C-alpha positions as a Markdown table, in Angstrom:
| # | Residue | x | y | z |
|---|---|---|---|---|
| 1 | Met | -81.2 | -22.8 | 148.2 |
| 2 | Glu | -81.6 | -22.5 | 152.0 |
| 3 | Asn | -78.7 | -20.8 | 153.8 |
| 4 | Pro | -77.4 | -23.3 | 156.4 |
| 5 | Thr | -76.0 | -20.6 | 158.7 |
| 6 | Arg | -79.4 | -18.9 | 158.7 |
| 7 | Gln | -81.1 | -22.2 | 159.4 |
| 8 | Arg | -78.8 | -22.8 | 162.4 |
| 9 | Gln | -79.4 | -19.3 | 163.8 |
| 10 | Leu | -83.2 | -19.9 | 163.6 |
| 11 | Glu | -82.9 | -23.2 | 165.4 |
| 12 | Glu | -80.7 | -21.6 | 168.1 |
| 13 | Leu | -83.3 | -18.8 | 168.5 |
| 14 | Asp | -86.0 | -21.4 | 168.9 |
| 15 | Gln | -84.0 | -23.2 | 171.6 |
| 16 | Val | -83.3 | -20.0 | 173.5 |
| 17 | Glu | -87.0 | -19.0 | 173.3 |
| 18 | Leu | -87.9 | -22.5 | 174.7 |
| 19 | Cys | -85.3 | -22.2 | 177.4 |
| 20 | Thr | -86.6 | -18.8 | 178.4 |
| 21 | Arg | -90.1 | -20.2 | 178.7 |
| 22 | Ile | -88.8 | -23.1 | 180.9 |
| 23 | Leu | -87.0 | -20.7 | 183.2 |
| 24 | Tyr | -90.0 | -18.3 | 183.5 |
| 25 | Gln | -92.2 | -21.4 | 184.2 |
| 26 | Ala | -89.8 | -22.4 | 187.0 |
| 27 | Arg | -89.8 | -18.8 | 188.4 |
| 28 | Asn | -93.6 | -18.7 | 188.4 |
| 29 | Glu | -94.0 | -22.2 | 190.0 |
| 30 | Leu | -91.5 | -21.2 | 192.7 |
| 31 | Tyr | -93.3 | -18.0 | 193.4 |
| 32 | Val | -96.7 | -19.7 | 193.6 |
| 33 | Asn | -95.5 | -22.1 | 196.2 |
| 34 | Met | -93.2 | -19.7 | 198.1 |
| 35 | His | -94.5 | -16.1 | 197.9 |
| 36 | Phe | -91.6 | -14.8 | 200.1 |
| 37 | Leu | -89.3 | -15.4 | 197.1 |
| 38 | Asp | -90.9 | -12.6 | 195.0 |
| 39 | Val | -88.2 | -9.9 | 195.1 |
| 40 | Ser | -85.3 | -12.4 | 194.9 |
| 41 | Leu | -86.8 | -14.3 | 192.0 |
| 42 | Ser | -87.2 | -11.0 | 190.0 |
| 43 | Ser | -83.6 | -10.0 | 190.8 |
| 44 | Leu | -82.1 | -12.4 | 188.3 |
| 45 | Gly | -82.2 | -12.3 | 184.6 |
| 46 | Phe | -81.4 | -15.1 | 182.1 |
| 47 | Glu | -78.9 | -15.3 | 179.3 |
| 48 | Ala | -77.9 | -18.2 | 177.0 |
| 49 | Asp | -74.3 | -19.2 | 176.8 |
| 50 | Trp | -73.6 | -21.7 | 174.0 |
| 51 | Asn | -70.1 | -22.4 | 175.3 |
| 52 | Arg | -71.4 | -23.5 | 178.7 |
| 53 | Asn | -72.5 | -27.1 | 179.6 |
| 54 | Gly | -74.3 | -26.1 | 182.8 |
| 55 | Met | -75.6 | -23.1 | 184.7 |
| 56 | Ala | -73.8 | -20.3 | 186.4 |
| 57 | Cys | -74.6 | -16.9 | 188.0 |
| 58 | Asp | -72.7 | -13.7 | 188.6 |
| 59 | Gly | -75.2 | -12.3 | 191.0 |
| 60 | Ala | -77.3 | -10.5 | 188.4 |
| 61 | Val | -77.8 | -13.0 | 185.5 |
| 62 | Ile | -78.2 | -16.8 | 185.2 |
| 63 | Tyr | -76.1 | -18.0 | 182.3 |
| 64 | Tyr | -77.2 | -21.4 | 181.0 |
| 65 | Gly | -76.2 | -23.8 | 178.2 |
| 66 | Pro | -79.4 | -24.3 | 176.2 |
| 67 | Gly | -78.6 | -28.0 | 175.5 |
| 68 | Phe | -78.0 | -28.5 | 179.2 |
| 69 | Leu | -81.2 | -26.8 | 180.3 |
| 70 | Leu | -83.3 | -28.8 | 177.8 |
| 71 | Gly | -81.7 | -32.0 | 179.2 |
| 72 | Leu | -82.6 | -31.0 | 182.7 |
| 73 | Tyr | -86.2 | -30.3 | 181.7 |
| 74 | Lys | -86.5 | -33.8 | 180.3 |
| 75 | Lys | -85.7 | -35.1 | 183.8 |
| 76 | Gly | -88.7 | -33.2 | 185.2 |
| 77 | Arg | -89.8 | -29.7 | 186.2 |
| 78 | Ala | -88.8 | -30.3 | 189.8 |
| 79 | Val | -85.2 | -30.7 | 188.7 |
| 80 | Val | -85.2 | -27.4 | 186.9 |
| 81 | Asn | -86.9 | -25.7 | 189.8 |
| 82 | Arg | -84.3 | -27.1 | 192.2 |
| 83 | Tyr | -81.4 | -25.9 | 190.0 |
| 84 | Tyr | -82.9 | -22.5 | 189.8 |
| 85 | Leu | -83.4 | -22.2 | 193.6 |
| 86 | His | -80.0 | -23.6 | 194.3 |
| 87 | Thr | -78.4 | -20.8 | 192.2 |
| 88 | Leu | -80.7 | -18.2 | 193.7 |
| 89 | Phe | -79.8 | -19.3 | 197.2 |
| 90 | His | -76.1 | -18.8 | 196.5 |
| 91 | Cys | -76.8 | -15.2 | 195.7 |
| 92 | Leu | -79.2 | -14.8 | 198.6 |
| 93 | Phe | -76.6 | -16.0 | 201.1 |
| 94 | Cys | -73.8 | -14.0 | 199.3 |
| 95 | His | -71.6 | -17.0 | 198.7 |
| 96 | Leu | -70.3 | -15.2 | 195.6 |
| 97 | Tyr | -68.7 | -12.4 | 197.7 |
| 98 | Thr | -67.6 | -14.0 | 201.0 |
| 99 | Arg | -64.9 | -16.5 | 200.2 |
| 100 | Lys | -62.1 | -14.1 | 201.2 |
| 101 | Gly | -58.8 | -16.2 | 201.7 |
| 102 | Arg | -60.4 | -19.6 | 201.8 |
| 103 | Glu | -59.4 | -22.4 | 199.4 |
| 104 | Lys | -61.7 | -22.1 | 196.5 |
| 105 | Lys | -62.4 | -25.8 | 195.7 |
| 106 | Met | -63.3 | -26.5 | 199.4 |
| 107 | Trp | -65.4 | -23.3 | 199.6 |
| 108 | Asp | -67.3 | -24.3 | 196.5 |
| 109 | Leu | -68.1 | -27.7 | 198.0 |
| 110 | Ala | -69.1 | -26.2 | 201.3 |
| 111 | Cys | -71.5 | -23.8 | 199.7 |
| 112 | Asp | -73.1 | -26.5 | 197.6 |
| 113 | Ile | -73.5 | -28.8 | 200.6 |
| 114 | Val | -75.2 | -26.1 | 202.6 |
| 115 | Met | -77.6 | -25.1 | 199.8 |
| 116 | Glu | -78.6 | -28.7 | 199.1 |
| 117 | Ser | -79.1 | -29.3 | 202.8 |
| 118 | Val | -81.5 | -26.3 | 202.9 |
| 119 | Leu | -83.4 | -27.6 | 199.8 |
| 120 | Asp | -83.5 | -31.1 | 201.2 |
| 121 | Gly | -85.1 | -29.7 | 204.4 |
| 122 | Met | -87.8 | -27.9 | 202.5 |
| 123 | Tyr | -91.0 | -30.0 | 202.1 |
| 124 | Glu | -92.1 | -28.5 | 198.8 |
| 125 | Lys | -93.3 | -30.9 | 196.1 |
| 126 | Cys | -92.1 | -28.5 | 193.3 |
| 127 | Ile | -88.4 | -29.0 | 194.3 |
| 128 | His | -88.5 | -32.5 | 196.0 |
| 129 | Val | -85.9 | -35.0 | 194.9 |
| 130 | Pro | -85.2 | -38.1 | 197.1 |
| 131 | Gln | -82.1 | -37.9 | 199.2 |
| 132 | Ser | -79.3 | -40.3 | 198.5 |
| 133 | Pro | -77.8 | -42.3 | 201.4 |
| 134 | Leu | -74.5 | -40.4 | 200.9 |
| 135 | Arg | -76.3 | -37.1 | 201.5 |
| 136 | Arg | -78.1 | -38.3 | 204.7 |
| 137 | Glu | -74.8 | -39.7 | 206.0 |
| 138 | Met | -72.9 | -36.4 | 205.2 |
| 139 | Tyr | -75.5 | -34.1 | 206.8 |
| 140 | Leu | -75.5 | -36.3 | 210.0 |
| 141 | Arg | -71.7 | -36.4 | 210.1 |
| 142 | Leu | -71.3 | -32.7 | 209.7 |
| 143 | Arg | -73.8 | -31.9 | 212.5 |
| 144 | Arg | -72.2 | -34.4 | 214.8 |
| 145 | Phe | -68.8 | -32.9 | 214.1 |
| 146 | Leu | -70.1 | -29.3 | 214.7 |
| 147 | Thr | -71.6 | -30.4 | 218.1 |
| 148 | Gly | -68.5 | -32.3 | 219.1 |
| 149 | Asn | -70.6 | -35.5 | 219.3 |
| 150 | Lys | -68.5 | -38.5 | 218.1 |
| 151 | Asn | -71.1 | -41.1 | 218.9 |
| 152 | Thr | -72.4 | -43.2 | 216.0 |
| 153 | Gly | -75.9 | -43.7 | 217.5 |
| 154 | Ala | -79.1 | -41.9 | 216.5 |
| 155 | Ser | -78.9 | -38.1 | 216.2 |
| 156 | Asn | -80.0 | -36.2 | 219.3 |
| 157 | Glu | -82.0 | -33.0 | 219.6 |
| 158 | Glu | -78.8 | -30.9 | 219.8 |
| 159 | Glu | -77.6 | -32.2 | 216.5 |
| 160 | Arg | -80.9 | -31.6 | 214.7 |
| 161 | Lys | -80.8 | -27.9 | 215.9 |
| 162 | Val | -77.4 | -27.3 | 214.3 |
| 163 | Val | -77.7 | -24.9 | 211.3 |
| 164 | Leu | -75.2 | -25.6 | 208.6 |
| 165 | Thr | -73.5 | -22.5 | 207.1 |
| 166 | Ala | -70.9 | -22.3 | 204.4 |
| 167 | Glu | -68.3 | -21.1 | 207.0 |
| 168 | Arg | -69.0 | -23.9 | 209.4 |
| 169 | Val | -69.0 | -26.6 | 206.8 |
| 170 | Tyr | -65.8 | -25.3 | 205.3 |
| 171 | His | -64.0 | -25.4 | 208.6 |
| 172 | Ala | -65.4 | -28.9 | 209.3 |
| 173 | Leu | -64.3 | -30.2 | 205.9 |
| 174 | Met | -60.8 | -28.7 | 206.4 |
| 175 | Glu | -60.5 | -30.4 | 209.8 |
| 176 | Met | -61.9 | -33.7 | 208.7 |
| 177 | Glu | -59.2 | -34.1 | 206.1 |
| 178 | Leu | -61.3 | -36.6 | 204.1 |
| 179 | Pro | -59.5 | -38.9 | 201.6 |
| 180 | Lys | -59.3 | -37.7 | 198.0 |
| 181 | Arg | -61.7 | -40.3 | 196.7 |
| 182 | Arg | -64.3 | -39.3 | 199.4 |
| 183 | Met | -63.9 | -35.6 | 198.4 |
| 184 | Glu | -64.5 | -36.5 | 194.7 |
| 185 | Gln | -67.7 | -38.4 | 195.7 |
| 186 | Leu | -69.0 | -35.4 | 197.6 |
| 187 | Glu | -68.2 | -33.0 | 194.7 |
| 188 | Ala | -70.0 | -35.3 | 192.3 |
| 189 | Glu | -73.0 | -35.7 | 194.7 |
| 190 | Phe | -73.5 | -32.0 | 195.6 |
| 191 | His | -72.4 | -30.2 | 192.4 |
| 192 | Val | -75.2 | -28.3 | 190.8 |
| 193 | Asp | -74.1 | -25.1 | 189.2 |
| 194 | Asp | -70.7 | -23.7 | 188.1 |
| 195 | His | -69.0 | -21.2 | 190.3 |
| 196 | Asp | -66.6 | -19.8 | 187.7 |
| 197 | Leu | -68.3 | -16.4 | 187.6 |
| 198 | Trp | -68.0 | -15.8 | 191.3 |
| 199 | Glu | -65.7 | -12.9 | 192.2 |
| 200 | Gln | -65.4 | -11.9 | 188.6 |
| 201 | Glu | -66.9 | -8.4 | 188.9 |
| 202 | Pro | -64.1 | -6.0 | 187.8 |
| 203 | Asp | -65.6 | -3.0 | 189.7 |
| 204 | Pro | -65.4 | -3.6 | 193.5 |
| 205 | Ser | -68.0 | -0.9 | 194.2 |
| 206 | Ala | -70.5 | -2.6 | 191.8 |
| 207 | Ala | -69.9 | -5.9 | 193.6 |
| 208 | Met | -70.5 | -4.3 | 197.0 |
| 209 | Thr | -73.7 | -2.7 | 195.7 |
| 210 | Arg | -74.9 | -6.1 | 194.5 |
| 211 | Gln | -74.0 | -7.8 | 197.7 |
| 212 | Asn | -75.9 | -5.1 | 199.7 |
| 213 | Gln | -78.9 | -5.7 | 197.5 |
| 214 | Trp | -78.9 | -9.5 | 198.2 |
| 215 | Asn | -78.4 | -8.7 | 201.9 |
| 216 | Asp | -81.5 | -6.5 | 201.8 |
| 217 | Asn | -83.4 | -9.2 | 199.9 |
| 218 | Arg | -82.5 | -11.8 | 202.6 |
| 219 | Glu | -83.6 | -9.5 | 205.5 |
| 220 | Arg | -86.9 | -8.7 | 203.7 |
| 221 | Met | -87.4 | -12.4 | 203.1 |
| 222 | Gln | -86.9 | -13.2 | 206.8 |
| 223 | Thr | -89.5 | -10.6 | 207.7 |
| 224 | Gln | -92.0 | -12.1 | 205.3 |
| 225 | Met | -91.4 | -15.6 | 206.5 |
| 226 | Glu | -91.7 | -14.7 | 210.2 |
| 227 | Thr | -94.9 | -12.7 | 209.4 |
| 228 | Met | -96.4 | -16.0 | 208.3 |
| 229 | Gly | -96.1 | -17.0 | 211.9 |
| 230 | Ala | -97.8 | -20.3 | 212.7 |
| 231 | Glu | -99.3 | -20.6 | 209.2 |
| 232 | Glu | -99.1 | -24.2 | 208.1 |
| 233 | Glu | -97.3 | -23.4 | 204.8 |
| 234 | Ser | -94.4 | -21.7 | 206.7 |
| 235 | Glu | -93.5 | -25.0 | 208.4 |
| 236 | Asn | -92.4 | -26.4 | 205.0 |
| 237 | Glu | -89.6 | -23.9 | 204.8 |
| 238 | Gln | -88.3 | -24.1 | 208.4 |
| 239 | Ser | -84.8 | -25.1 | 207.3 |
| 240 | Leu | -84.6 | -22.1 | 205.0 |
| 241 | Leu | -85.9 | -19.8 | 207.8 |
| 242 | Asp | -83.4 | -21.2 | 210.3 |
| 243 | Ser | -80.5 | -20.6 | 207.8 |
| 244 | Ile | -81.7 | -17.1 | 207.0 |
| 245 | Gln | -82.0 | -16.2 | 210.7 |
| 246 | Val | -78.4 | -17.3 | 211.3 |
| 247 | Glu | -77.1 | -15.4 | 208.3 |
| 248 | Asn | -79.0 | -12.3 | 209.2 |
| 249 | Glu | -77.6 | -12.2 | 212.8 |
| 250 | Glu | -76.0 | -8.8 | 213.1 |
| 251 | Arg | -72.5 | -9.0 | 211.6 |
| 252 | Tyr | -69.7 | -7.9 | 213.9 |
| 253 | Asp | -68.8 | -4.3 | 212.9 |
| 254 | Tyr | -66.7 | -3.0 | 215.7 |
| 255 | Arg | -66.5 | 0.5 | 214.1 |
| 256 | Gln | -70.2 | 0.9 | 214.0 |
| 257 | Phe | -70.6 | -0.5 | 217.5 |
| 258 | Leu | -68.0 | 2.0 | 218.9 |
| 259 | Lys | -70.1 | 4.9 | 217.6 |
| 260 | Lys | -72.4 | 4.2 | 220.5 |
| 261 | Phe | -69.6 | 5.5 | 222.8 |
| 262 | Ala | -68.8 | 8.6 | 220.7 |
| 263 | Val | -69.3 | 12.1 | 221.9 |
| 264 | Leu | -69.8 | 15.4 | 220.0 |
| 265 | Arg | -66.9 | 17.8 | 220.2 |
| 266 | Glu | -65.2 | 20.5 | 218.1 |
| 267 | Glu | -61.9 | 19.6 | 216.5 |
| 268 | Met | -59.4 | 21.8 | 214.7 |
| 269 | Gln | -60.2 | 20.9 | 211.1 |
| 270 | Thr | -61.6 | 22.9 | 208.2 |
| 271 | Asp | -65.3 | 22.4 | 207.6 |
| 272 | Pro | -66.1 | 22.9 | 203.9 |
| 273 | Asp | -69.8 | 21.9 | 204.5 |
| 274 | Ser | -70.5 | 24.9 | 206.8 |
| 275 | Phe | -70.3 | 27.7 | 204.2 |
| 276 | Asp | -71.6 | 28.6 | 200.8 |
| 277 | Gln | -68.8 | 27.9 | 198.3 |
| 278 | Ala | -70.5 | 30.2 | 195.8 |
| 279 | Phe | -69.4 | 33.3 | 197.8 |
| 280 | Tyr | -65.9 | 31.8 | 198.1 |
| 281 | Thr | -65.4 | 31.4 | 194.4 |
| 282 | Tyr | -67.2 | 34.7 | 193.6 |
| 283 | Gly | -64.7 | 36.6 | 195.8 |
| 284 | Leu | -61.8 | 34.9 | 194.1 |
| 285 | Ser | -63.0 | 35.7 | 190.7 |
| 286 | Leu | -63.9 | 39.4 | 191.7 |
| 287 | Tyr | -60.8 | 40.3 | 193.7 |
| 288 | Gly | -58.3 | 37.7 | 192.5 |
| 289 | Asn | -57.1 | 36.3 | 195.8 |
| 290 | Met | -59.6 | 37.4 | 198.4 |
| 291 | Pro | -62.6 | 35.2 | 199.1 |
| 292 | Leu | -65.7 | 36.8 | 200.5 |
| 293 | Ile | -66.1 | 34.0 | 203.0 |
| 294 | Glu | -63.9 | 31.2 | 204.3 |
| 295 | Pro | -64.6 | 27.8 | 205.9 |
| 296 | Leu | -64.6 | 27.4 | 209.6 |
| 297 | Glu | -61.4 | 26.3 | 211.2 |
| 298 | Thr | -63.2 | 23.9 | 213.5 |
| 299 | Arg | -65.9 | 21.3 | 212.9 |
| 300 | Glu | -68.2 | 19.2 | 215.2 |
| 301 | Val | -67.6 | 15.5 | 214.9 |
| 302 | Gln | -68.8 | 12.4 | 216.7 |
| 303 | Arg | -65.7 | 10.5 | 218.0 |
| 304 | Ile | -64.3 | 8.6 | 220.9 |
| 305 | Gln | -62.6 | 10.6 | 223.6 |
| 306 | Gln | -62.6 | 8.6 | 226.8 |
| 307 | Phe | -63.2 | 4.8 | 226.7 |
| 308 | Val | -62.7 | 1.8 | 228.9 |
| 309 | Ile | -61.9 | -1.7 | 227.8 |
| 310 | Val | -62.1 | -4.4 | 230.5 |
| 311 | Ile | -60.7 | -7.8 | 229.7 |
| 312 | Asp | -61.8 | -10.9 | 231.7 |
| 313 | Thr | -58.6 | -12.7 | 232.6 |
| 314 | Ser | -60.2 | -15.5 | 234.6 |
| 315 | Met | -59.4 | -19.2 | 234.0 |
| 316 | Ser | -62.5 | -19.6 | 231.8 |
| 317 | Cys | -61.5 | -17.0 | 229.2 |
| 318 | Ser | -59.2 | -17.9 | 226.3 |
| 319 | Gly | -55.9 | -15.9 | 226.0 |
| 320 | Glu | -56.0 | -16.4 | 222.3 |
| 321 | Leu | -59.5 | -14.9 | 222.0 |
| 322 | Val | -58.4 | -12.0 | 224.1 |
| 323 | Gln | -55.5 | -11.3 | 221.8 |
| 324 | Arg | -57.7 | -11.4 | 218.7 |
| 325 | Phe | -60.1 | -9.0 | 220.5 |
| 326 | Leu | -57.2 | -6.5 | 221.1 |
| 327 | Glu | -56.1 | -6.9 | 217.5 |
| 328 | Glu | -59.6 | -6.1 | 216.3 |
| 329 | Thr | -59.7 | -3.1 | 218.6 |
| 330 | Tyr | -56.4 | -1.9 | 217.2 |
| 331 | Asp | -57.8 | -2.2 | 213.6 |
| 332 | Val | -60.6 | 0.2 | 214.5 |
| 333 | Leu | -58.5 | 2.7 | 216.5 |
| 334 | Ser | -55.9 | 2.8 | 213.8 |
| 335 | Gln | -58.5 | 4.6 | 211.6 |
| 336 | Ser | -58.2 | 8.3 | 212.3 |
| 337 | Glu | -61.9 | 9.0 | 212.0 |
| 338 | Thr | -62.7 | 6.8 | 215.0 |
| 339 | Tyr | -61.2 | 8.9 | 217.8 |
| 340 | Phe | -60.1 | 12.5 | 218.6 |
| 341 | Arg | -56.4 | 13.5 | 218.5 |
| 342 | Lys | -56.4 | 13.6 | 222.3 |
| 343 | Val | -57.8 | 10.3 | 223.5 |
| 344 | Gln | -57.8 | 8.4 | 226.8 |
| 345 | Ile | -58.4 | 4.6 | 226.7 |
| 346 | His | -58.1 | 2.5 | 229.8 |
| 347 | Val | -57.3 | -1.2 | 229.2 |
| 348 | Ile | -58.1 | -3.0 | 232.5 |
| 349 | Gln | -57.4 | -6.7 | 233.2 |
| 350 | Cys | -59.7 | -8.2 | 235.8 |
| 351 | Asp | -60.6 | -11.6 | 237.1 |
| 352 | Asp | -62.1 | -11.4 | 240.6 |
| 353 | Lys | -60.1 | -8.2 | 241.2 |
| 354 | Val | -58.5 | -5.5 | 239.1 |
| 355 | Gln | -55.0 | -6.8 | 238.0 |
| 356 | Ser | -53.8 | -3.9 | 235.9 |
| 357 | Asp | -54.9 | -0.6 | 234.3 |
| 358 | Val | -52.9 | 0.7 | 231.3 |
| 359 | Ile | -53.8 | 4.1 | 229.8 |
| 360 | Leu | -53.4 | 4.5 | 226.1 |
| 361 | Thr | -53.5 | 7.8 | 224.2 |
| 362 | Cys | -53.2 | 6.6 | 220.6 |
| 363 | Ala | -53.4 | 3.5 | 218.3 |
| 364 | Asp | -49.6 | 3.1 | 218.5 |
| 365 | Asp | -49.8 | 2.7 | 222.3 |
| 366 | Leu | -52.3 | -0.1 | 221.8 |
| 367 | Lys | -50.1 | -1.7 | 219.2 |
| 368 | Ala | -47.1 | -1.7 | 221.6 |
| 369 | Tyr | -49.4 | -3.0 | 224.4 |
| 370 | Met | -50.5 | -5.9 | 222.2 |
| 371 | Glu | -46.9 | -6.8 | 221.3 |
| 372 | His | -46.0 | -7.2 | 225.0 |
| 373 | Phe | -49.4 | -8.3 | 226.2 |
| 374 | Gln | -49.4 | -10.8 | 229.1 |
| 375 | Ile | -52.6 | -12.0 | 230.9 |
| 376 | Lys | -52.6 | -11.3 | 234.6 |
| 377 | Gly | -55.1 | -13.1 | 236.8 |
| 378 | Tyr | -56.5 | -16.6 | 236.1 |
| 379 | Gly | -58.7 | -16.4 | 239.2 |
| 380 | Gly | -62.5 | -16.4 | 239.4 |
| 381 | Thr | -64.8 | -14.2 | 237.5 |
| 382 | Asp | -66.4 | -11.2 | 239.2 |
| 383 | Phe | -67.4 | -8.1 | 237.1 |
| 384 | Arg | -68.0 | -5.9 | 240.1 |
| 385 | Pro | -64.4 | -4.9 | 241.0 |
| 386 | Ala | -63.8 | -3.4 | 237.5 |
| 387 | Phe | -67.0 | -1.3 | 237.8 |
| 388 | Glu | -66.1 | -0.2 | 241.3 |
| 389 | Tyr | -62.6 | 0.8 | 240.1 |
| 390 | Val | -64.0 | 2.8 | 237.1 |
| 391 | Asn | -66.6 | 4.5 | 239.3 |
| 392 | Thr | -63.7 | 5.6 | 241.6 |
| 393 | Leu | -61.9 | 7.1 | 238.6 |
| 394 | Lys | -65.0 | 9.1 | 237.6 |
| 395 | Val | -65.4 | 10.4 | 241.2 |
| 396 | Thr | -61.8 | 11.5 | 241.4 |
| 397 | Gly | -62.1 | 13.4 | 238.0 |
| 398 | Gln | -59.9 | 11.1 | 236.0 |
| 399 | Leu | -62.7 | 10.0 | 233.7 |
| 400 | Asn | -65.1 | 13.0 | 233.7 |
| 401 | Gly | -65.9 | 12.5 | 230.0 |
| 402 | Leu | -66.4 | 8.7 | 230.0 |
| 403 | Lys | -69.1 | 7.7 | 227.6 |
| 404 | Gly | -68.9 | 3.9 | 227.7 |
| 405 | Leu | -67.2 | 0.7 | 228.8 |
| 406 | Ile | -66.8 | -2.6 | 226.9 |
| 407 | Tyr | -66.2 | -5.8 | 228.9 |
| 408 | Phe | -64.8 | -8.8 | 226.9 |
| 409 | Thr | -65.8 | -12.0 | 228.7 |
| 410 | Asp | -67.4 | -15.4 | 228.5 |
| 411 | Gly | -70.3 | -14.1 | 230.7 |
| 412 | Lys | -69.8 | -16.6 | 233.5 |
| 413 | Gly | -69.5 | -14.2 | 236.5 |
| 414 | Ile | -71.1 | -11.9 | 239.0 |
| 415 | Tyr | -72.7 | -8.8 | 237.6 |
| 416 | Pro | -73.3 | -5.5 | 239.4 |
| 417 | Val | -76.9 | -5.0 | 240.6 |
| 418 | Ala | -77.1 | -1.2 | 239.9 |
| 419 | Ala | -76.6 | 0.3 | 236.4 |
| 420 | Pro | -73.6 | 2.7 | 236.1 |
| 421 | Thr | -73.9 | 6.2 | 234.8 |
| 422 | Tyr | -72.2 | 5.3 | 231.5 |
| 423 | Asp | -73.1 | 2.9 | 228.7 |
| 424 | Val | -71.9 | -0.7 | 229.2 |
| 425 | Ala | -71.6 | -3.4 | 226.6 |
| 426 | Phe | -70.5 | -7.0 | 227.2 |
| 427 | Val | -68.8 | -8.8 | 224.3 |
| 428 | Phe | -69.2 | -12.5 | 224.3 |
| 429 | Ile | -68.3 | -15.4 | 222.0 |
| 430 | Lys | -71.5 | -17.2 | 221.0 |
| 431 | Glu | -70.3 | -20.7 | 221.9 |
| 432 | Arg | -69.3 | -19.6 | 225.4 |
| 433 | Phe | -72.1 | -17.1 | 226.0 |
| 434 | Ser | -74.4 | -17.6 | 229.0 |
| 435 | Glu | -77.6 | -15.5 | 229.5 |
| 436 | Glu | -77.8 | -16.5 | 233.2 |
| 437 | Asp | -78.2 | -13.3 | 235.4 |
| 438 | Phe | -77.4 | -11.0 | 232.5 |
| 439 | Pro | -78.5 | -7.5 | 233.6 |
| 440 | Ala | -81.2 | -5.6 | 231.7 |
| 441 | Trp | -79.3 | -2.3 | 231.8 |
| 442 | Ala | -76.3 | -3.6 | 229.7 |
| 443 | Met | -75.9 | -4.0 | 226.0 |
| 444 | Arg | -74.4 | -7.2 | 224.6 |
| 445 | Val | -72.6 | -8.2 | 221.4 |
| 446 | Val | -72.5 | -11.9 | 220.7 |
| 447 | Leu | -69.8 | -12.9 | 218.3 |
| 448 | Asp | -69.6 | -16.1 | 216.2 |
| 449 | Glu | -66.2 | -17.5 | 217.0 |
| 450 | Glu | -65.7 | -18.8 | 213.4 |
| 451 | Thr | -66.6 | -15.4 | 211.9 |
| 452 | Phe | -64.4 | -13.6 | 214.5 |
| 453 | Asn | -61.5 | -15.9 | 213.5 |
| 454 | Glu | -62.1 | -15.2 | 209.8 |
| 455 | Arg | -61.7 | -11.5 | 210.4 |
| 456 | Arg | -58.3 | -12.1 | 211.9 |
| 457 | Gln | -57.0 | -14.1 | 208.9 |
């Protein structure tokens, strides 16, 4: 008599084997049509989940319900390919790790809309599915919202250039305040895979390692796609390349950026790396309490010693953005490894003339300064007075060790002609940044206002 349990196990094994073949076929077909996906495609494994009626991914493995996958395959290979690529793109754009404090249901919808918009913009037969009127209408509405265009006519060139990102779409959806019925329609239209495995990694270091791996994959993919240059096949993936380029724009890491203005100095601090610990422990074992060698009492470190922050207080610069910039600066300076114990930071307010100069010696000084911060100025924008003032401080010996100056502004002003003797960086908000007359001798950091806002939440 045949064992029914054994028979069921064999049937399940056959289904899993068939599903594995389907997924490998999808992987191969995607690779043949899009060679730049090679590393990313091989970064995900497959695993059957009999309790799942759909597909999900934790950043390392795609979990699928065998019955669900077989049903997809009956609809066509392109449908399976599209599901596979949609899930892969979530990993590639790190949607699994970047929700932070956002509302999960809205974040999930925003991520799905963005990934589907990328896929709909890729002219590849292996993933092509006709767009519904709801999709076309939603893409157009989002782009008009993000450009501030409320007209209902044909989309203009500016709207077509807008790249949808999960952060931008999330904020747009939150501000639109769509009716519940409309939200349900959008969720049904754009839902592809399940997101229940996102942020489920119990080990934060493992999650960070995986996120870094996907960041590396995305940067490598951009290089490969740009290497294609003007090749005809690369035009089919222009929407993907645009999204990757936006995502790969240098993330604002203020601590790393401030290292450009650090100097090498000795500081009173034991240096365990400068001596051989074998002699230290040998002396203790031989004489009891007398090591043969001890660590140095000083060590050389790269930290900030003298630093100037200039704040544009003209009419065109937002006081709220200035406040957030100071808060971000405080976050960095509150980390002891950023600056020496003795530090001199000048915070200068300047519009078309220097309005104030406050000297800070520690992070607590900056915190107190922020709590009582008031903008002084609201005149025109001229960068030259601030540089003339700082140059005077250097000549008089008050800033002998000045390494660098950061100027927070919208970029709409008069720049000095000659380069100063210290490093200079202008910090801009992308939406307000103007390249007109920007000097070649200065560095620049262009921030995405939405990303900058997220860091302050």
